[in-house]
Structure formats: C-alpha cells, structure tokens
Short mmCIF file of C-alpha atoms and ligand atoms in Angstrom, two decimals:
data_model
loop_
_atom_site.label_atom_id
_atom_site.label_comp_id
_atom_site.label_asym_id
_atom_site.label_seq_id
_atom_site.Cartn_x
_atom_site.Cartn_y
_atom_site.Cartn_z
CA MET A 261 -21.73 26.29 -13.96
CA ALA A 262 -21.37 26.52 -17.75
CA GLU A 263 -24.24 27.99 -19.71
CA VAL A 264 -25.95 26.03 -22.46
CA LEU A 265 -27.84 27.84 -25.22
CA VAL A 266 -31.25 26.42 -26.08
CA TYR A 267 -32.89 27.62 -29.30
CA VAL A 268 -36.62 28.06 -28.68
CA ASP A 269 -39.22 26.80 -31.13
CA HIS A 270 -42.47 28.64 -30.42
CA VAL A 271 -45.62 29.85 -32.14
CA ASP A 272 -46.49 33.41 -31.10
CA GLY A 273 -45.07 32.81 -27.63
CA ALA A 274 -46.46 29.28 -27.12
CA VAL A 275 -43.37 27.11 -26.57
CA ARG A 276 -43.45 23.81 -28.43
CA LYS A 277 -42.84 20.60 -26.49
CA PRO A 278 -39.47 19.63 -28.10
CA THR A 279 -37.97 22.84 -26.68
CA LEU A 280 -39.10 21.92 -23.16
CA GLU A 281 -37.47 18.51 -23.69
CA LEU A 282 -34.26 20.30 -24.70
CA LEU A 283 -34.31 22.17 -21.38
CA THR A 284 -34.38 18.82 -19.52
CA LEU A 285 -31.28 17.71 -21.47
CA ALA A 286 -29.55 21.09 -21.19
CA ARG A 287 -29.80 20.92 -17.39
CA ARG A 288 -27.69 17.75 -17.45
CA ILE A 289 -24.76 19.65 -18.94
CA GLY A 290 -25.12 23.16 -17.57
CA GLU A 291 -27.44 26.12 -16.98
CA PRO A 292 -29.96 26.59 -19.78
CA VAL A 293 -30.06 30.02 -21.42
CA ALA A 294 -32.97 30.17 -23.88
CA VAL A 295 -32.97 32.16 -27.13
CA ALA A 296 -36.47 33.14 -28.28
CA LEU A 297 -36.94 35.08 -31.50
CA GLY A 298 -39.79 36.65 -33.41
CA SER A 299 -43.37 37.57 -32.62
CA GLY A 300 -44.36 36.79 -29.02
CA ALA A 301 -40.77 35.92 -27.99
CA GLU A 302 -41.16 37.58 -24.59
CA ASN A 303 -44.28 35.54 -23.87
CA THR A 304 -42.18 32.37 -23.87
CA ALA A 305 -40.41 33.38 -20.65
CA ALA A 306 -42.85 31.93 -18.10
CA ALA A 307 -42.88 28.43 -19.66
CA LEU A 308 -39.11 28.46 -20.16
CA ALA A 309 -38.46 29.58 -16.57
CA GLU A 310 -40.82 26.88 -15.28
CA HIS A 311 -38.68 24.28 -17.07
CA GLY A 312 -35.26 25.51 -15.99
CA ALA A 313 -34.16 28.47 -18.13
CA VAL A 314 -32.01 30.77 -16.00
CA LYS A 315 -32.15 33.46 -18.68
CA VAL A 316 -34.31 34.11 -21.74
CA LEU A 317 -32.68 36.17 -24.48
CA THR A 318 -35.36 37.66 -26.73
CA HIS A 319 -35.45 39.62 -29.96
CA ASP A 320 -38.26 40.46 -32.36
CA ALA A 321 -37.96 41.86 -35.87
CA ALA A 322 -39.96 41.55 -39.06
CA GLU A 323 -37.01 39.75 -40.68
CA TYR A 324 -37.72 36.53 -38.76
CA ALA A 325 -41.07 36.09 -40.46
CA ASP A 326 -40.29 37.71 -43.80
CA TYR A 327 -37.09 35.82 -44.69
CA LEU A 328 -35.83 32.22 -44.42
CA VAL A 329 -33.44 31.06 -41.73
CA VAL A 330 -30.46 33.45 -41.98
CA PRO A 331 -31.87 36.16 -39.64
CA LYS A 332 -32.35 33.46 -37.00
CA VAL A 333 -28.78 32.24 -37.51
CA ASP A 334 -27.55 35.84 -37.08
CA ALA A 335 -29.46 36.07 -33.80
CA LEU A 336 -28.29 32.70 -32.50
CA GLN A 337 -24.72 33.71 -33.32
CA ALA A 338 -25.23 36.99 -31.43
CA ALA A 339 -26.41 34.95 -28.42
CA TYR A 340 -23.42 32.62 -28.81
CA ASP A 341 -21.03 35.62 -28.85
CA ALA A 342 -22.73 37.14 -25.79
CA VAL A 343 -22.82 33.97 -23.67
CA SER A 344 -19.81 31.82 -24.79
CA PRO A 345 -21.81 28.68 -23.96
CA ALA A 346 -20.58 25.15 -23.33
CA ALA A 347 -23.00 23.84 -25.99
CA VAL A 348 -25.81 24.97 -28.27
CA LEU A 349 -28.96 22.80 -28.45
CA VAL A 350 -31.53 23.14 -31.24
CA PRO A 351 -34.70 21.11 -31.92
CA SER A 352 -34.21 18.62 -34.81
CA SER A 353 -36.81 20.06 -37.17
CA ALA A 354 -35.81 20.69 -40.80
CA GLU A 355 -35.47 24.39 -39.95
CA GLY A 356 -33.65 23.67 -36.68
CA LYS A 357 -31.07 21.51 -38.46
CA GLU A 358 -30.42 24.19 -41.05
CA ILE A 359 -29.99 26.87 -38.38
CA ALA A 360 -27.67 24.61 -36.37
CA ALA A 361 -25.56 23.66 -39.39
CA ARG A 362 -25.13 27.27 -40.48
CA LEU A 363 -24.17 28.31 -36.94
CA ALA A 364 -21.65 25.47 -36.66
CA VAL A 365 -19.97 26.53 -39.91
CA ARG A 366 -19.81 30.14 -38.78
CA ILE A 367 -18.27 29.40 -35.38
CA GLY A 368 -16.00 26.62 -36.68
CA SER A 369 -17.60 23.91 -34.55
CA GLY A 370 -18.53 20.29 -35.02
CA ILE A 371 -22.23 19.46 -35.19
CA ILE A 372 -24.26 16.41 -34.18
CA THR A 373 -27.75 16.08 -35.66
CA ASP A 374 -30.76 14.00 -34.63
CA ALA A 375 -29.47 13.08 -31.17
CA THR A 376 -31.87 10.90 -29.21
CA ASP A 377 -30.21 11.45 -25.84
CA LEU A 378 -27.56 13.62 -24.25
CA GLU A 379 -25.40 13.24 -21.18
CA ALA A 380 -22.52 15.13 -19.59
CA GLY A 381 -19.03 13.77 -20.36
CA ASP A 382 -15.51 14.58 -19.16
CA GLU A 383 -14.63 16.13 -22.52
CA GLY A 384 -18.01 17.63 -23.34
CA PRO A 385 -21.57 16.43 -23.88
CA VAL A 386 -22.02 12.93 -25.30
CA ALA A 387 -24.93 12.43 -27.69
CA THR A 388 -26.71 9.21 -28.58
CA GLN A 389 -27.66 8.76 -32.25
CA SER A 390 -29.46 6.04 -34.14
CA VAL A 391 -27.66 5.54 -37.47
CA PHE A 392 -27.59 3.44 -40.69
CA ALA A 393 -31.37 3.09 -40.90
CA ALA A 394 -31.49 2.63 -37.13
CA SER A 395 -29.39 -0.54 -37.23
CA PHE A 396 -26.73 0.93 -34.90
CA THR A 397 -26.84 3.15 -31.85
CA THR A 398 -23.77 5.35 -31.50
CA LYS A 399 -22.39 7.68 -28.86
CA THR A 400 -20.74 10.77 -30.29
CA ARG A 401 -18.93 13.82 -29.00
CA VAL A 402 -17.95 17.00 -30.82
CA SER A 403 -14.16 17.23 -30.83
CA LYS A 404 -13.78 20.71 -32.35
CA GLY A 405 -15.22 23.94 -31.01
CA THR A 406 -18.42 24.45 -29.02
CA PRO A 407 -20.75 21.47 -29.61
CA VAL A 408 -23.83 22.32 -31.68
CA ILE A 409 -26.37 19.52 -31.24
CA THR A 410 -29.85 19.03 -32.66
CA VAL A 411 -32.12 16.73 -30.67
CA LYS A 412 -35.09 14.75 -31.95
CA PRO A 413 -38.55 15.32 -30.43
CA ASN A 414 -39.54 12.89 -27.64
CA SER A 415 -35.91 12.27 -26.64
CA ALA A 416 -36.44 13.35 -23.03
CA ALA A 417 -39.27 13.88 -20.59
CA VAL A 418 -40.56 17.40 -20.00
CA GLU A 419 -39.73 18.19 -16.37
CA ALA A 420 -40.66 21.20 -14.28
CA ALA A 421 -37.53 22.73 -12.67
CA PRO A 422 -38.34 26.35 -11.84
CA ALA A 423 -35.53 28.84 -12.48
CA ALA A 424 -35.22 32.63 -12.73
CA GLY A 425 -35.95 32.92 -16.46
CA ALA A 426 -34.79 36.53 -16.44
CA VAL A 427 -35.71 38.15 -19.76
CA GLU A 428 -32.90 40.05 -21.47
CA ALA A 429 -33.06 41.83 -24.81
CA LEU A 430 -30.63 40.33 -27.28
CA ALA A 431 -28.77 42.83 -29.49
CA VAL A 432 -28.84 41.54 -33.07
CA THR A 433 -27.32 43.06 -36.19
CA PHE A 434 -28.48 41.27 -39.31
CA SER A 435 -25.86 40.25 -41.87
CA ASP A 436 -26.00 41.14 -45.58
CA LYS A 437 -27.22 37.61 -46.30
CA ALA A 438 -30.18 37.86 -43.90
CA THR A 439 -32.57 39.23 -46.48
CA GLY A 440 -31.39 37.02 -49.35
CA THR A 441 -34.40 34.70 -49.48
CA LYS A 442 -37.82 36.27 -48.97
CA VAL A 443 -40.99 34.44 -48.00
CA THR A 444 -43.50 35.47 -50.66
CA ALA A 445 -46.64 33.60 -49.51
CA ARG A 446 -47.90 31.47 -46.65
CA THR A 447 -50.80 29.02 -46.80
CA PRO A 448 -51.71 27.37 -43.51
CA ARG A 449 -52.21 23.62 -43.76
CA GLU A 450 -55.73 22.48 -43.02
CA SER A 451 -55.66 21.21 -39.46
CA THR A 452 -56.68 17.61 -38.74
CA GLY A 453 -56.89 18.42 -35.05
CA ARG A 454 -54.30 15.69 -34.46
CA PRO A 455 -50.79 16.32 -33.10
CA GLU A 456 -47.88 16.94 -35.47
CA LEU A 457 -46.48 13.56 -36.57
CA THR A 458 -42.86 14.16 -35.61
CA GLU A 459 -43.73 15.53 -32.17
CA ALA A 460 -46.60 13.26 -31.17
CA ALA A 461 -46.20 11.12 -28.05
CA ILE A 462 -48.24 8.38 -29.74
CA VAL A 463 -48.29 7.46 -33.44
CA VAL A 464 -50.75 4.99 -35.00
CA SER A 465 -49.69 3.90 -38.50
CA GLY A 466 -51.27 1.94 -41.31
CA GLY A 467 -49.64 0.05 -44.16
CA ARG A 468 -50.59 -1.97 -47.23
CA GLY A 469 -52.66 -4.24 -45.00
CA VAL A 470 -55.14 -1.39 -44.51
CA ASN A 471 -56.11 -2.02 -48.13
CA GLY A 472 -57.69 1.25 -49.26
CA SER A 473 -57.98 4.92 -48.36
CA GLU A 474 -61.49 4.49 -46.98
CA ASN A 475 -60.19 1.91 -44.47
CA PHE A 476 -57.79 4.45 -42.97
CA ALA A 477 -60.84 5.62 -40.99
CA ILE A 478 -60.26 2.74 -38.57
CA ILE A 479 -56.61 3.79 -38.13
CA GLU A 480 -57.76 7.38 -37.53
CA ALA A 481 -60.38 6.22 -35.01
CA LEU A 482 -57.72 4.36 -33.00
CA ALA A 483 -55.43 7.39 -33.22
CA ASP A 484 -58.20 9.70 -32.00
CA SER A 485 -59.01 7.42 -29.07
CA LEU A 486 -55.39 7.86 -27.94
CA GLY A 487 -54.86 11.50 -28.95
CA ALA A 488 -52.28 10.23 -31.45
CA ALA A 489 -50.93 11.29 -34.83
CA VAL A 490 -51.52 9.09 -37.90
CA GLY A 491 -48.59 7.67 -39.87
CA ALA A 492 -48.44 5.51 -42.99
CA SER A 493 -45.98 3.22 -44.73
CA ARG A 494 -44.69 4.14 -48.15
CA ALA A 495 -46.75 1.35 -49.69
CA ALA A 496 -49.92 2.99 -48.34
CA VAL A 497 -48.77 6.45 -49.43
CA ASP A 498 -47.70 5.30 -52.92
CA ALA A 499 -51.10 3.68 -53.35
CA GLY A 500 -52.64 7.11 -52.72
CA TRP A 501 -54.42 5.99 -49.53
CA TYR A 502 -52.83 8.59 -47.25
CA PRO A 503 -50.88 11.87 -47.82
CA HIS A 504 -47.14 11.80 -48.30
CA SER A 505 -46.78 14.22 -45.37
CA ASN A 506 -47.74 11.28 -43.12
CA GLN A 507 -45.17 8.80 -44.45
CA VAL A 508 -42.89 7.32 -41.81
CA GLY A 509 -39.49 6.00 -42.80
CA GLN A 510 -36.23 6.60 -44.57
CA THR A 511 -37.80 8.74 -47.28
CA GLY A 512 -40.59 10.00 -45.04
CA LYS A 513 -40.60 11.40 -41.53
CA SER A 514 -38.61 10.12 -38.64
CA VAL A 515 -40.64 9.65 -35.46
CA SER A 516 -39.62 8.66 -31.97
CA PRO A 517 -42.81 8.59 -29.90
CA GLN A 518 -43.45 6.96 -26.54
CA LEU A 519 -45.78 4.52 -28.31
CA TYR A 520 -45.85 3.44 -31.99
CA ILE A 521 -48.65 1.15 -33.20
CA ALA A 522 -48.01 -0.39 -36.65
CA ASN A 523 -51.05 -1.91 -38.35
CA GLY A 524 -50.70 -4.01 -41.50
CA ILE A 525 -47.04 -2.99 -41.90
CA SER A 526 -44.44 -5.68 -42.64
CA GLY A 527 -41.46 -3.88 -41.08
CA ALA A 528 -39.19 -3.24 -44.07
CA ILE A 529 -35.82 -1.72 -43.16
CA GLN A 530 -36.79 1.58 -44.79
CA HIS A 531 -39.89 1.81 -42.58
CA ARG A 532 -37.96 0.81 -39.45
CA ALA A 533 -35.46 3.58 -40.15
CA GLY A 534 -38.16 6.11 -39.34
CA MET A 535 -39.66 4.55 -36.20
CA GLN A 536 -37.20 2.15 -34.61
CA THR A 537 -36.26 4.55 -31.81
CA SER A 538 -39.88 4.64 -30.58
CA LYS A 539 -39.95 3.76 -26.87
CA THR A 540 -42.70 1.09 -27.04
CA ILE A 541 -43.64 -0.59 -30.32
CA VAL A 542 -46.85 -2.53 -30.91
CA ALA A 543 -47.73 -4.29 -34.17
CA VAL A 544 -50.90 -5.83 -35.50
CA ASN A 545 -50.22 -8.14 -38.46
CA LYS A 546 -51.94 -11.27 -39.68
CA ASP A 547 -48.62 -12.87 -40.67
CA ALA A 548 -46.82 -14.25 -37.60
CA GLU A 549 -43.57 -14.28 -39.63
CA ALA A 550 -43.70 -10.56 -40.53
CA PRO A 551 -40.30 -8.93 -39.76
CA ILE A 552 -42.02 -6.17 -37.73
CA PHE A 553 -42.45 -8.76 -34.95
CA ASP A 554 -38.65 -8.85 -34.52
CA LEU A 555 -38.64 -5.37 -33.01
CA VAL A 556 -41.96 -5.07 -31.19
CA ASP A 557 -42.56 -4.91 -27.48
CA TYR A 558 -46.09 -6.26 -27.99
CA GLY A 559 -47.30 -8.07 -31.09
CA VAL A 560 -50.81 -9.13 -32.05
CA VAL A 561 -51.07 -11.79 -34.77
CA GLY A 562 -54.47 -11.10 -36.24
CA ASP A 563 -56.55 -9.34 -38.84
CA LEU A 564 -56.37 -5.61 -38.27
CA PHE A 565 -60.02 -5.27 -39.30
CA ASP A 566 -60.93 -7.36 -36.23
CA VAL A 567 -58.25 -6.18 -33.82
CA VAL A 568 -58.12 -2.42 -34.37
CA PRO A 569 -61.83 -1.62 -33.92
CA GLN A 570 -61.93 -3.78 -30.78
CA LEU A 571 -58.89 -1.97 -29.40
CA THR A 572 -60.43 1.42 -30.18
CA GLU A 573 -63.69 0.43 -28.50
CA GLU A 574 -61.91 -0.87 -25.42
CA ILE A 575 -59.84 2.33 -25.09
CA ASN A 576 -62.91 4.52 -25.50
CA THR A 577 -64.81 2.44 -22.91
CA ARG A 578 -61.99 2.73 -20.40
CA LYS A 579 -61.70 6.47 -20.99
CA GLY A 580 -65.43 7.01 -20.63
C1 FAD B 125 -35.08 3.81 -51.35
C2 FAD B 125 -36.32 3.32 -50.64
C3 FAD B 125 -36.89 4.14 -49.67
C4 FAD B 125 -38.03 3.72 -48.99
N1 FAD B 125 -38.56 4.53 -48.01
C5 FAD B 125 -39.62 4.07 -47.30
C6 FAD B 125 -40.17 4.85 -46.23
O1 FAD B 125 -39.75 5.99 -45.97
N2 FAD B 125 -41.18 4.32 -45.52
C7 FAD B 125 -41.71 3.08 -45.78
O2 FAD B 125 -42.64 2.67 -45.07
N3 FAD B 125 -41.22 2.34 -46.79
C8 FAD B 125 -40.20 2.80 -47.55
N4 FAD B 125 -39.74 2.05 -48.58
C9 FAD B 125 -40.52 0.87 -48.99
C10 FAD B 125 -40.25 -0.37 -48.16
O3 FAD B 125 -39.17 -1.09 -48.72
C11 FAD B 125 -41.50 -1.28 -48.16
O4 FAD B 125 -41.85 -1.60 -49.48
C12 FAD B 125 -42.71 -0.67 -47.47
O5 FAD B 125 -42.34 -0.18 -46.20
C13 FAD B 125 -43.79 -1.71 -47.32
O6 FAD B 125 -44.93 -1.14 -46.76
P1 FAD B 125 -45.94 -2.06 -45.96
O7 FAD B 125 -45.25 -2.69 -44.78
O8 FAD B 125 -47.15 -1.25 -45.67
O9 FAD B 125 -46.37 -3.15 -47.05
P2 FAD B 125 -46.01 -4.69 -47.15
O10 FAD B 125 -44.57 -4.94 -47.05
O11 FAD B 125 -46.73 -5.19 -48.35
O12 FAD B 125 -46.65 -5.32 -45.84
C14 FAD B 125 -48.03 -5.34 -45.60
C15 FAD B 125 -48.22 -6.13 -44.31
O13 FAD B 125 -49.58 -6.10 -43.95
C16 FAD B 125 -49.95 -7.36 -43.45
N5 FAD B 125 -51.40 -7.47 -43.62
C17 FAD B 125 -52.10 -7.57 -44.79
N6 FAD B 125 -53.42 -7.59 -44.54
C18 FAD B 125 -53.56 -7.51 -43.20
C19 FAD B 125 -54.69 -7.48 -42.33
N7 FAD B 125 -55.95 -7.53 -42.81
N8 FAD B 125 -54.48 -7.43 -40.98
C20 FAD B 125 -53.21 -7.40 -40.49
N9 FAD B 125 -52.10 -7.41 -41.27
C21 FAD B 125 -52.28 -7.46 -42.61
C22 FAD B 125 -49.16 -8.36 -44.25
O14 FAD B 125 -49.02 -9.58 -43.53
C23 FAD B 125 -47.84 -7.61 -44.44
O15 FAD B 125 -46.92 -7.93 -43.42
C24 FAD B 125 -38.62 2.45 -49.30
C25 FAD B 125 -38.02 1.64 -50.26
C26 FAD B 125 -36.90 2.07 -50.93
C27 FAD B 125 -36.27 1.18 -51.96
#
C-alpha cells in the first residue's frame, strides 16, 4: 500500500488533535507515515501509533525553534525524498499552509489548501473544499506531481487504529535559506483556559446583539458550560467588545466545529464564510427574518439575554 506523509503538529511531544484527524484521513488513501520535528518529537510516537501511523520519522534540532518555517520545510522535503509518498498531508494552520506551499513549489507539485474532507480516487486523493465565502462546495484533485494537501481542523473524527509506529531518525541537512529568518522573542499569550478557536469542537459566538463588552460574560458562561471556545462577529470586535483574535469570518478565523452557536449575529456573508462548514449550527436571534436562520440546523427566535442564561443553566444542571 502507498505511504502517505502526515506532518505532525505537536507541543513538546503532545500531539494536537488536527494531526490525529489527519491520520484518520490518511488511512483512507494509504499507510500513514508521520513526520515529527523539534523538541519532544520522539514522545509523539505512542499517540501517533495508536491512531494508525506505521512509521514515525523524527528529527530534533535547535533550528526548528530558533528560525521560521524553512528548517521544517527542509525536513519535510527530506522525508518526502526518503519515502516517495502518494500524498503529503499537513494541518491547515497558518504555519502548516506555508510549509505545505513551500514544499509543493520545491517538489513541483500541485497543492490544495483548507480541505474539509478527503477520499481515495482512481487518479489520486480527492479533496472537498468550501469556496467563494462558503457559497460552493468543490471536489478537487491535484493533477501534477505528488498531492500536497492541507486539511482544516475538525474535518474528520479522531479514530483509534493501532499500528506499529516504528520510530526512525530522519536525516536532515538544512538548506542555506533555513537560517534566514530568526525568531528574536517569544511572549506566550495569556491563557483563557478555553480551547483554541480554530480547533475547538464547539464554538459559541456573540455579535452586535450582545451589546457591550461586559455582556460577553454570558457568552463566555455558555461556552464554559460546554467546554467551548468563544468567537465574535466583526461588528462585536470593531466595537471593541472582544479581541480581534476571536473574530470569525472572512477577515477573521475560519472555524469548522461540530457545533457552532451564534448569538445576536445576523449572518452576513462575510461571517458565514468563516463558520458555514460547521457540522451543526444553532442561532439565537430576536429577528425571525435574520439571514442566519437560512443556514441553521436549530434556530431560537428570542432575546439572547433571556435564552442564553437559561440554556447555560440547563446545561450545567444536566451536567451536575
Ligand atoms: C470586506 C469585509 C470583510 C468582513 N469580514 C467579516 C468577518 O470576518 N467576520 C464578520 O463577522 N463580519 C465581517 N464583515 C462584516 C459583516 O458584513 C457584518 O457587518 C457583520 O458580520 C455583522 O455582525 P453582526 O451579525 O454581529 O451584527 P448585525 O448585522 O448588526 O446583526 C446583529 C444581530 O443581532 C440581533 N440581535 C440584536 N439584539 C439581540 C438580542 N438582544 N437577542 C438576540 N438577537 C439580537 C439582530 O436581530 C441582528 O440580527 C466584513 C465586511 C466586509 C465588507
């Protein structure tokens, strides 16, 4: 069976969920061979094996932390040369997309970014994408070279599928360009204790209807009852009620959770562009004609200041 390279996103050996989702998709098109780089790379092996990696290629060097993406591209190319895979899968983070694009240019391949699904096809893997502000769903296939595909978080279920996960040291020689852009400082973001917006399985968002930064506490309370991330419309962000890092939409972040709850958000096309591929969409809006109701699975016509606290209380009661 053909091998499929999976680029591993991890923090000191703790594998992040989008990589485990990639392994589920990789198994549909071949045998997953994982590539884990940097500090703690070897510690990723158990989780990767548990989810189907037949091999884990690892390499650690100071360059991965000290410089921007080129050392990682050098390593992924070394893995590509060693394995000759049928496809290369990379998580669709900003960094992942840059690594994938640089690799595709180097190996002369076509690239597909932000896939939301992947299946085997007669002429190579077929990716699903949501395009033009999520108004079309397309199926695409790379027609030149080895397909390089980045996949959005929450595009597949994490499935246990134990495999050998044999750890092998990857031989990497860094290119001249590897040390071109140095990281000069790092400041960790203050943690909210909530999941990362783009990876969260549940996102609870607030819009102009929330009517003030202090009122975002009720959105946060609902999010916390569900273990969710908090999102915001641009109107709420532009008003200074919530940080820009939490904006969902065309000029914000793109999310694709299992459940998206929009509160006091009208459903403008630019907002939909960032959340329309969510699996289940719920909206609370006091205007029954709001366009958001055109795309919801469940809609509540009501005042969010009545509905959201009741919902939070009910969820907390059922959990308790
Ligand atoms: C180039 C460009 C890029 C953009 N990018 C983005 C983007 O990335 N993300 C984004 O979100 N927008 C983006 N926008 C802005 C977008 O067009 C909308 O203006 C914005 O999404 C509106 O935000 P909203 O739904 O919160 O506000 P509104 O459209 O004002 O809707 C507020 C909603 O809240 C409801 N409401 C009010 N009070 C209550 C209450 N008490 N209870 C329940 N419901 C209530 C109202 O009925 C209304 O439907 C962009 C626009 C442009 C031109």
